[in-house]
Every structure is written in structure tokens, then in C-alpha cells.
Amino acid sequence: MASFSLLSLTFVTLLSLVNAQREFLAVSCAFRELTPLRRIAASIEWDGAYAKAEAAVANLSLSDKVVLTSGKGFFFSSCTGSIGSIDKINFPGICLQDSALGVRSTQDNSAFPAGITVAATWNRTLMYQRGVAMGQEFRGKGVNVQLGPYMNLMRLPASGRAWEGFGADPYLSGEGAYQSIMGIQSQGVQAVAKHFLNNEQEHSRAFSSSNVDDRTQHELYMHPANVAAVMCSYNQVNNTYACENNGTLNGYLKGELGFRGYVMSDWYATHSTAPAANGGLDMTMPGDLLPGSIISWFGETLAIAVDVGTVNETRVDDMATRVLAAWYLLGQDQDYPSPNLGSGGPNVQGDHASLIRTIDAAGTVLLKNDKGMLPLRAPGSIAVIGNGAGSNPSGPNACADRSCDNGVLGMGWGSGTTNYPYLIAPVDAITNRSQLTNTTVVSSLTDSDLDGAAKAATGADVALVFITADSGELGYIVEWTEGDRNNLNAWHNGDDLVQKVASVNNNTIVVVNTVGPIIVDAWIDHPNVTGLIWSGLPGQEAGNGLVDVLWGDYNPSGRLPYTIAKNQSDYPAQVDTDFSLATIQIDYSEGLFIDYRHFDQANIEPRYEFGFGLSYTTFDYSALSVTGSVTPGSNYNATTVGASLDASLHETAVTVTFTLQNNGSVAGHEIPQLYISPPSSINEPPYILKGFDSIFLTPGQSEQVIFNLSRYDLSYWNVDTQMWEVPAGDIGLSVGASSRDRRLSGQVTSQ
């Protein structure tokens, strides 16, 4: 887990089709905080759940209570993890199941777009609706706990699992995680925030220490969320294992953030009994020390620790209460279905394919469109080039946990995956769509036959070249890649494929399916490369979502959730691939300056900046107004449990309004973004994202957009006072279309 926010929720409702296209009319309300009333309501819900849990725990023996703290073991359930039943309190047990993009290891489920594609929509409604749909599918399969969302930041562009999360910025990532959690839990399914804390690479994840200073930890990697459970990570944090780290679990999480749910370990990330229990771990997963062993760090071993006095029984009471409270909070004591993950189980897909297709289109980022070549209208012929445009001939689920890059890339690999019910290849969707305009489609669906690609592209009105880059979880080796990517190049010599096609076709459009940024400078300025489409990791509807954008049925509104650099060395940190018998020390020496924050501070020109994306129309920003005021310093009690949730931090202090107008000829969404610029005296990044929205406008239509800022939004973490404080002086405010396309500016003075 890295960054998630309890601060805001924008309700944007998809209402109707426009002109029979897959373009949606969005009614947008102002960006708004979670009000004190909502915060009180959430607290009351937890209070009620705790009352039930405490009453239940009072009826349990020590042997009963420790059942709730330990999984049953790796081979003892059809679920990824499970907690045993306790008959005397009518507790049937708990089924925990991967993953963060759909129900893993089952059939008749949906394969949703990955988190990184959802982040690229910059649309809270779609983030929330995806969470709702996933929650429905997990509940339909009888799963109590969805092991997601993934919340670690894309600190490293080559990070193996960053595609499971929501990008490189803590605010955007926080909104994606918050909406996902609220959506999942709206269906009575427990969400799990993972991985806490600083698990930003796969290499040596169990044999490394992430060394992070207090200010960076607070401002980037640790923000509050109303979630049922948190999963602690494999790595050490400042040389103490994350799953027995008193400072991060009891200090940060249960102390400052007032977290009332339970902390579970990642699978086999527990290293002790008393230190882990006393350090804040509530549940060890999957329960056994090694797969198939009958010994656990918790369970009866924990009961022995109580008997010998190394763990107080009141701590075990707290562990058991937290687990039961989350179960009661989500109403799982009332007619919750039993787990049914095997063959012949329920089909839970519903109409989720339509939502997936919409997210795919909304998460597609148009990065280059020379001469207005897109959208396609009625080309006489299209050449479709590249392995990434086709299907895996062995089927989309042929490789265990998607550990291969053959055919269209819809997700990375590892435990964060699910089975495809089907996977729409781009070549098939393009062929189907082309029939409406009598367009001829030719193809060369290989990355290695450059001459065949050139032959197919020669003479075509447009050539679509598909390239990919893949990554995933440690434990799988895919094309010499073990988890984290080895570099930021396109796989399968994709640069050569693009250059070969561009040498014979003057309308070459590149489509990229990738887990994160790749370097495109080998060909991006080629005069025959007229377009670049970033298609992300779209899940089962890959080809259909892309076609909607290619032909303009959906006006592209996706924006980059990370920076694409000109050189890999331009990024401030790289994967640490050192090997050592000792603990590898990974120092987060870049501090606050990751991704676009670093590029801005170091004055490095990116190829495409964070928040960038083109549209088939244009938008005008005007009439900025700033109202409200703030005083410097702090005005809350930082010594209380849950101090970071204090109402005085999160009430609206400053309101920013402006007018947004569609001054083009096509209806579409714009993604206005708000950045603050703190006084230079406190050494913050030059620009920090603090607001965004997705606004749908028809041609000529205008709308007033409102962003609300709280003291928390305007504060930095003062390591000396250990408080969130508003800095004294002028705080700049910028509104625009990306982190570098800032159209309007103003300021608020803290005095």
C-alpha cells in the first residue's frame, strides 16, 4: 500500500449516449471533501461493528481467538487464503482471494482493465464503478475478502507490479484507490490495501530494506483510507520487517491514521510470533510457515506466547476483535454466500463487459495525432502489424498467471491477474469495424518478420503497428525478465518494427500496450509516424475499446498517469538489482521528487509529461477565481489516535473556480487538473497535483468547474513538530490540461 485518500469524492454519472456513439454525457459535481458528517457516519459504522466484535470475542477462549489470527494453510482451501470457522459465535470463516483486477483462479468471471488503465481515465466514476463490479463478482463467488486494490506508487518506471496500481502520483493514486475501495465495499466485500509499506520493486523484495525519511513517508506513501484490511509487505522498512514494524503499523497506521481494521501479512511475509503480534500484525497468511507445514507463527503458537508471557492476551483480543469488526462492518454475518470458486460455480460477469469497454476507451491516451489523421473515417485499406494485435494461438489463459507476452497484452503477470473469459484481439475488432466502411484489412501478426511487416504496410492507407512491454510479480521469468523490467524498451525489438513500417508507409500509427512507460525516441519524430496511442492494459475488451477511439466513436480523454521520458536515465530512481547475502539497502534518496516532480525540479524536458493526452476537440480555460484563506501552522491535536483525520484538516479552506469551454467541433471529456506550488522555502516540488475532474462538454458548451482545497491539501509534513502544517507565504495555484500545460494561475497567501 502506498497512497490513498479519504478526502474527496466527485460524483460523475454516466447518463446517455450522444449521437448513437459510445460517447457518454457526464454530469459533474464539484470536487468535494469527505465532509465531517460523512466522517462521523463512517466512525459510527465502525463503532457498531466493534460493539458486535467485542461481544463475540468475550465468548471465546484463547484457542478460539487465535483461530482468527492465522490462515488455515496453503493447501487447505480453494481460496487464496482462509480463516477457520468458530461455531459458538456462528462464524463460518473467511475466504480471501486474489486479485486487484478480478477474481483469480476461477471461471465465468470478468477480466477487468488493470489499475494503471483505470488511472489513465482520471475519472472517479469509472474508478468507483469498476470497484462495484469487482465487488459484485467477488461476492457472487462467495469471497469475503478481495486482495486489492494495489496501492504502491510507480516510484520506479520499470517496477514489475506498478501496473496493478494507479500510477506515479500520490493524489491520483489515492483517488483511484479510494474509489476502488468504496466500490468494492459497497457490495459487502472487504477490500485490502496493499502493500504496506514501500514495496516499490520486485527484485529482492523479501531481502531488502526500503529506507525512507519521515517527511517523504508522510507526503508520498502514507495517506488515510476507510478500508477493512491492510496487507503488510515482504520488505523491511528502515531495517525492520514491514510485518513486525511497530513504527509503521502501530505508529503510522493504527496511530496517526486511526486505522480500525486488521493488518494481514503478505503470503509468507511473517517472520516471528511475539515481535509480529506486538508490532501490529493481526493475521498471518496463508498461515503455515512453509507450504504444507502444520506449524504457524500465530494460531496455537501465539497461544503459547500468551502462556509464557511474551504476548499479552489483551493484544490477542485486539487482533481477534479487528478481524471480526471488519466482518461485521461489511454485513458478512447476514446471509453471505459460501465460497464457490470451482468449475460449475456461478457466472458472475453480468453486464460488466460494457463497463470494461467504456473504461478501455476512456483510459486510452492519444499522445500524437499529426495532420489530424485520427479518427479514422473510411480508409480504403488498413495494415495491422505486430504480435500485439493478434491472439495467443494457445488461448489467452495458456500461460500460468499470464506469464507470457504472446498476442494482445491485456494485463501483466503474477498473483495480480485473473482468467480471461475471452480476449478481443485488436485485429479482430478492427476487421469487424472495417466492414462498415468496406475497408480492406491486411495483417502481419509477428514481431520478427520485418520484411513481412513492410510488405503488408506497403500501399495501405494507414498502418497500425502494435508494440508491447510486459512485467509482473517475482517468481516468474518471462523472456529473461524476472518481475521488474530490465529496461524501458519495447519488447521484441518493437523499435525496429515501427521503423521498418514507417519506412514504407507515410501514415504509420503506433499502438502501445504496456505496463508502464517505454522510451519512444527511436521513432517518435519520424515524419511518417503520424500517431501514437497508449492503450495500457485493457483486459478482456482490448480490441473493442481501442476501435471505439480509432474511429472516433469515443473521443479520447485518457491522460498519462506517469511521465514518459526521453531517456531512462532521466528518471530519479532505478530498480536496485544488487545481489547480496546481506539485506540490500534501498535508499529513497530522491525523497519527494519522483516522476513529474523530479522532472520539474531538475528542469528535464519529458517526451510526454504526467497528465498529458490529446483529444479530437479543443478546450478553453478562463475566469479563474480563488476564494477563502488559510493561516500558517497547525490547528489540530496531533497527539490523538487518528490525528491525521482531524476535521479541521479536511474542511474546505480555499475554493478555486474557473470556466471550461469546448471550443472545438466534437463532443468530449476534458480532464482539468489543479496543481499547487508551495513556497520555495520548504523545499517542496514546484508543482503538486491536488485536484482533477472529468468534464463532458458538447461543442460550444461551457461549465464552471470547482475545486476545493483543505488545509491538508495545502500542508507539508513538519518533521520537527510531527504535524501537518500550512507553510507561511504565497502558495501558487495552477489549472490546466497537464502538469506542464498550465492555462490559468493564481495564489493564496498563508498569513
Tab-separated table of C-alpha atoms in Angstrom, residues 96-331:
chain	number	residue	atom	x	y	z
A	96	LEU	CA	-9.619	-14.393	0.899
A	97	GLN	CA	-8.944	-14.319	-2.837
A	98	ASP	CA	-6.773	-12.503	-5.362
A	99	SER	CA	-6.703	-10.219	-7.296
A	100	ALA	CA	-6.822	-6.461	-7.760
A	101	LEU	CA	-8.403	-6.749	-11.255
A	102	GLY	CA	-10.820	-9.645	-10.902
A	103	VAL	CA	-11.490	-12.965	-9.185
A	104	ARG	CA	-8.406	-15.130	-9.671
A	105	SER	CA	-8.250	-18.863	-10.374
A	106	THR	CA	-11.869	-19.394	-11.348
A	107	GLN	CA	-14.128	-19.313	-14.403
A	108	ASP	CA	-17.120	-17.289	-15.572
A	109	ASN	CA	-15.604	-14.090	-14.201
A	110	SER	CA	-14.569	-10.842	-15.885
A	111	ALA	CA	-11.007	-9.718	-16.627
A	112	PHE	CA	-11.109	-6.020	-15.787
A	113	PRO	CA	-8.665	-3.377	-17.013
A	114	ALA	CA	-5.586	-3.096	-14.817
A	115	GLY	CA	-5.297	-0.318	-12.268
A	116	ILE	CA	-2.915	1.672	-14.452
A	117	THR	CA	-5.522	1.857	-17.240
A	118	VAL	CA	-8.216	2.908	-14.776
A	119	ALA	CA	-5.867	5.630	-13.509
A	120	ALA	CA	-5.459	6.861	-17.085
A	121	THR	CA	-9.189	7.644	-17.230
A	122	TRP	CA	-8.787	10.295	-14.492
A	123	ASN	CA	-12.478	9.617	-13.922
A	124	ARG	CA	-13.657	8.898	-10.387
A	125	THR	CA	-16.984	7.476	-11.506
A	126	LEU	CA	-15.327	4.810	-13.655
A	127	MET	CA	-12.889	4.023	-10.840
A	128	TYR	CA	-15.821	3.544	-8.473
A	129	GLN	CA	-17.954	1.575	-10.942
A	130	ARG	CA	-15.084	-0.829	-11.585
A	131	GLY	CA	-14.820	-1.361	-7.822
A	132	VAL	CA	-18.568	-2.024	-7.618
A	133	ALA	CA	-18.431	-4.513	-10.482
A	134	MET	CA	-15.461	-6.355	-8.994
A	135	GLY	CA	-17.184	-6.425	-5.603
A	136	GLN	CA	-20.255	-7.977	-7.224
A	137	GLU	CA	-18.145	-10.711	-8.793
A	138	PHE	CA	-16.204	-11.500	-5.601
A	139	ARG	CA	-19.427	-11.626	-3.601
A	140	GLY	CA	-21.058	-13.763	-6.280
A	141	LYS	CA	-18.254	-16.293	-5.861
A	142	GLY	CA	-18.654	-16.238	-2.080
A	143	VAL	CA	-15.346	-14.467	-1.457
A	144	ASN	CA	-15.258	-12.384	1.738
A	145	VAL	CA	-12.022	-10.509	1.071
A	146	GLN	CA	-10.684	-9.163	-2.219
A	147	LEU	CA	-6.914	-8.883	-2.024
A	148	GLY	CA	-6.791	-5.443	-3.563
A	149	PRO	CA	-6.503	-2.688	-4.523
A	150	TYR	CA	-2.776	-2.367	-5.065
A	151	MET	CA	-1.588	0.991	-3.740
A	152	ASN	CA	2.163	1.218	-4.128
A	153	LEU	CA	3.359	4.130	-6.233
A	154	MET	CA	5.196	3.886	-9.536
A	155	ARG	CA	8.349	5.224	-7.899
A	156	LEU	CA	10.319	3.214	-10.462
A	157	PRO	CA	9.111	3.197	-14.089
A	158	ALA	CA	10.369	-0.397	-14.503
A	159	SER	CA	8.683	-1.663	-11.331
A	160	GLY	CA	7.248	-5.114	-12.022
A	161	ARG	CA	3.853	-4.728	-10.369
A	162	ALA	CA	3.198	-0.986	-10.653
A	163	TRP	CA	0.651	-1.697	-13.405
A	164	GLU	CA	-1.635	-3.166	-10.735
A	165	GLY	CA	-1.877	0.277	-9.121
A	166	PHE	CA	-2.747	3.797	-10.109
A	167	GLY	CA	0.440	5.477	-11.252
A	168	ALA	CA	3.196	7.751	-10.048
A	169	ASP	CA	1.371	10.481	-8.135
A	170	PRO	CA	0.040	10.063	-4.573
A	171	TYR	CA	-3.063	12.189	-5.187
A	172	LEU	CA	-4.171	10.414	-8.383
A	173	SER	CA	-3.231	7.043	-6.905
A	174	GLY	CA	-5.103	7.929	-3.744
A	175	GLU	CA	-8.276	8.806	-5.607
A	176	GLY	CA	-8.090	5.612	-7.656
A	177	ALA	CA	-7.611	3.526	-4.537
A	178	TYR	CA	-10.310	5.341	-2.563
A	179	GLN	CA	-12.926	4.947	-5.288
A	180	SER	CA	-11.971	1.287	-5.745
A	181	ILE	CA	-12.287	0.590	-2.020
A	182	MET	CA	-15.621	2.341	-1.752
A	183	GLY	CA	-16.918	0.444	-4.783
A	184	ILE	CA	-15.730	-2.967	-3.574
A	185	GLN	CA	-17.025	-2.448	-0.040
A	186	SER	CA	-20.379	-1.127	-1.280
A	187	GLN	CA	-21.076	-4.757	-2.215
A	188	GLY	CA	-20.286	-6.103	1.234
A	189	VAL	CA	-16.822	-7.349	0.227
A	190	GLN	CA	-13.785	-6.475	2.325
A	191	ALA	CA	-11.087	-4.610	0.392
A	192	VAL	CA	-7.403	-4.924	1.265
A	193	ALA	CA	-4.958	-2.058	0.828
A	194	LYS	CA	-1.633	-3.499	-0.273
A	195	HIS	CA	1.318	-3.495	0.163
A	196	PHE	CA	2.186	-1.560	3.337
A	197	LEU	CA	4.844	-0.153	3.070
A	198	ASN	CA	7.414	0.882	0.408
A	199	ASN	CA	7.243	-2.295	-1.699
A	200	GLU	CA	8.027	-0.488	-4.962
A	201	GLN	CA	10.150	-3.158	-6.670
A	202	GLU	CA	10.139	-6.935	-7.070
A	203	HIS	CA	13.880	-7.627	-7.084
A	204	SER	CA	14.945	-8.774	-3.614
A	205	ARG	CA	11.581	-7.773	-2.194
A	206	ALA	CA	11.980	-10.170	0.743
A	207	PHE	CA	15.685	-9.415	1.261
A	208	SER	CA	15.819	-5.632	1.147
A	209	SER	CA	15.186	-2.634	3.332
A	210	SER	CA	13.372	0.392	1.922
A	211	ASN	CA	14.936	3.303	3.752
A	212	VAL	CA	12.584	6.282	3.688
A	213	ASP	CA	12.687	9.520	5.636
A	214	ASP	CA	9.716	10.604	7.743
A	215	ARG	CA	8.643	13.516	5.539
A	216	THR	CA	8.718	11.504	2.322
A	217	GLN	CA	6.816	8.694	4.016
A	218	HIS	CA	4.014	11.014	5.052
A	219	GLU	CA	3.734	13.101	1.921
A	220	LEU	CA	4.050	10.339	-0.684
A	221	TYR	CA	3.425	6.889	0.706
A	222	MET	CA	1.025	7.137	3.623
A	223	HIS	CA	-2.462	8.653	3.448
A	224	PRO	CA	-5.709	7.501	5.103
A	225	ALA	CA	-8.417	5.194	3.726
A	226	ASN	CA	-11.566	3.676	5.199
A	227	VAL	CA	-10.625	0.127	4.282
A	228	ALA	CA	-11.361	-3.183	6.024
A	229	ALA	CA	-7.827	-4.568	5.918
A	230	VAL	CA	-4.252	-3.654	5.097
A	231	MET	CA	-1.624	-6.102	3.831
A	232	CYS	CA	1.916	-5.555	5.068
A	233	SER	CA	4.722	-6.238	2.617
A	234	TYR	CA	7.741	-8.538	2.270
A	235	ASN	CA	10.420	-5.901	2.545
A	236	GLN	CA	11.898	-4.240	5.574
A	237	VAL	CA	11.215	-0.569	6.249
A	238	ASN	CA	14.215	1.197	7.706
A	239	ASN	CA	15.689	-2.220	8.561
A	240	THR	CA	12.672	-3.712	10.336
A	241	TYR	CA	10.358	-6.164	8.581
A	242	ALA	CA	7.183	-4.438	7.452
A	243	CYS	CA	5.005	-7.098	9.115
A	244	GLU	CA	6.515	-6.538	12.553
A	245	ASN	CA	7.349	-2.851	12.290
A	246	ASN	CA	5.973	-1.096	15.353
A	247	GLY	CA	6.698	2.332	13.893
A	248	THR	CA	4.745	1.825	10.673
A	249	LEU	CA	1.945	-0.476	11.906
A	250	ASN	CA	1.221	0.832	15.388
A	251	GLY	CA	2.695	4.301	14.904
A	252	TYR	CA	1.667	5.402	11.422
A	253	LEU	CA	-1.241	3.137	10.563
A	254	LYS	CA	-3.118	2.443	13.794
A	255	GLY	CA	-1.891	5.608	15.474
A	256	GLU	CA	-1.799	8.651	13.195
A	257	LEU	CA	-4.281	7.248	10.687
A	258	GLY	CA	-6.574	5.719	13.279
A	259	PHE	CA	-6.932	2.510	11.247
A	260	ARG	CA	-9.598	0.281	12.832
A	261	GLY	CA	-9.437	-2.728	10.516
A	262	TYR	CA	-6.880	-5.540	10.657
A	263	VAL	CA	-3.382	-5.974	9.273
A	264	MET	CA	-2.654	-9.209	7.414
A	265	SER	CA	0.712	-10.343	6.170
A	266	ASP	CA	1.549	-10.872	2.557
A	267	TRP	CA	1.871	-14.581	1.863
A	268	TYR	CA	4.778	-15.898	3.989
A	269	ALA	CA	5.872	-12.369	4.954
A	270	THR	CA	5.596	-13.114	8.694
A	271	HIS	CA	8.936	-13.709	10.440
A	272	SER	CA	8.113	-14.108	14.118
A	273	THR	CA	5.421	-14.557	16.738
A	274	ALA	CA	5.796	-12.075	19.602
A	275	PRO	CA	7.592	-9.324	17.641
A	276	ALA	CA	4.992	-9.515	14.857
A	277	ALA	CA	1.974	-9.590	17.184
A	278	ASN	CA	3.311	-6.825	19.414
A	279	GLY	CA	4.463	-4.872	16.354
A	280	GLY	CA	0.916	-4.637	14.991
A	281	LEU	CA	0.298	-7.693	12.768
A	282	ASP	CA	-3.199	-9.124	13.303
A	283	MET	CA	-3.341	-12.045	10.863
A	284	THR	CA	-0.662	-14.188	9.244
A	285	MET	CA	-1.243	-15.576	5.767
A	286	PRO	CA	-1.564	-18.185	4.434
A	287	GLY	CA	-0.921	-19.453	7.962
A	288	ASP	CA	1.703	-22.182	7.699
A	289	LEU	CA	5.429	-21.495	7.991
A	290	LEU	CA	6.030	-23.264	4.690
A	291	PRO	CA	3.514	-24.643	2.164
A	292	GLY	CA	2.056	-27.823	3.639
A	293	SER	CA	3.616	-27.483	7.091
A	294	ILE	CA	1.375	-27.714	10.160
A	295	ILE	CA	3.246	-25.069	12.146
A	296	SER	CA	2.305	-21.381	12.174
A	297	TRP	CA	3.828	-18.233	13.633
A	298	PHE	CA	0.353	-17.492	15.028
A	299	GLY	CA	-2.502	-19.907	15.804
A	300	GLU	CA	-1.563	-22.182	18.700
A	301	THR	CA	1.992	-20.809	18.656
A	302	LEU	CA	0.506	-17.434	19.516
A	303	ALA	CA	-1.456	-19.040	22.352
A	304	ILE	CA	1.807	-20.446	23.709
A	305	ALA	CA	3.336	-16.951	23.505
A	306	VAL	CA	0.485	-15.712	25.691
A	307	ASP	CA	1.045	-18.552	28.172
A	308	VAL	CA	4.761	-17.762	28.507
A	309	GLY	CA	4.128	-14.023	28.742
A	310	THR	CA	5.752	-12.677	25.570
A	311	VAL	CA	2.370	-11.546	24.202
A	312	ASN	CA	-0.402	-10.150	26.395
A	313	GLU	CA	-3.814	-11.738	25.873
A	314	THR	CA	-5.330	-8.272	25.541
A	315	ARG	CA	-3.302	-7.951	22.346
A	316	VAL	CA	-4.836	-11.196	21.052
A	317	ASP	CA	-8.255	-9.809	21.999
A	318	ASP	CA	-7.485	-6.753	19.869
A	319	MET	CA	-6.346	-8.918	16.938
A	320	ALA	CA	-9.489	-11.043	17.040
A	321	THR	CA	-11.729	-8.003	17.514
A	322	ARG	CA	-10.260	-6.238	14.495
A	323	VAL	CA	-10.814	-9.264	12.249
A	324	LEU	CA	-14.400	-9.733	13.394
A	325	ALA	CA	-15.150	-5.998	13.282
A	326	ALA	CA	-14.285	-5.864	9.578
A	327	TRP	CA	-16.503	-8.919	9.009
A	328	TYR	CA	-19.402	-7.252	10.820
A	329	LEU	CA	-18.729	-3.857	9.209
A	330	LEU	CA	-19.451	-5.273	5.761
A	331	GLY	CA	-22.521	-7.181	6.944
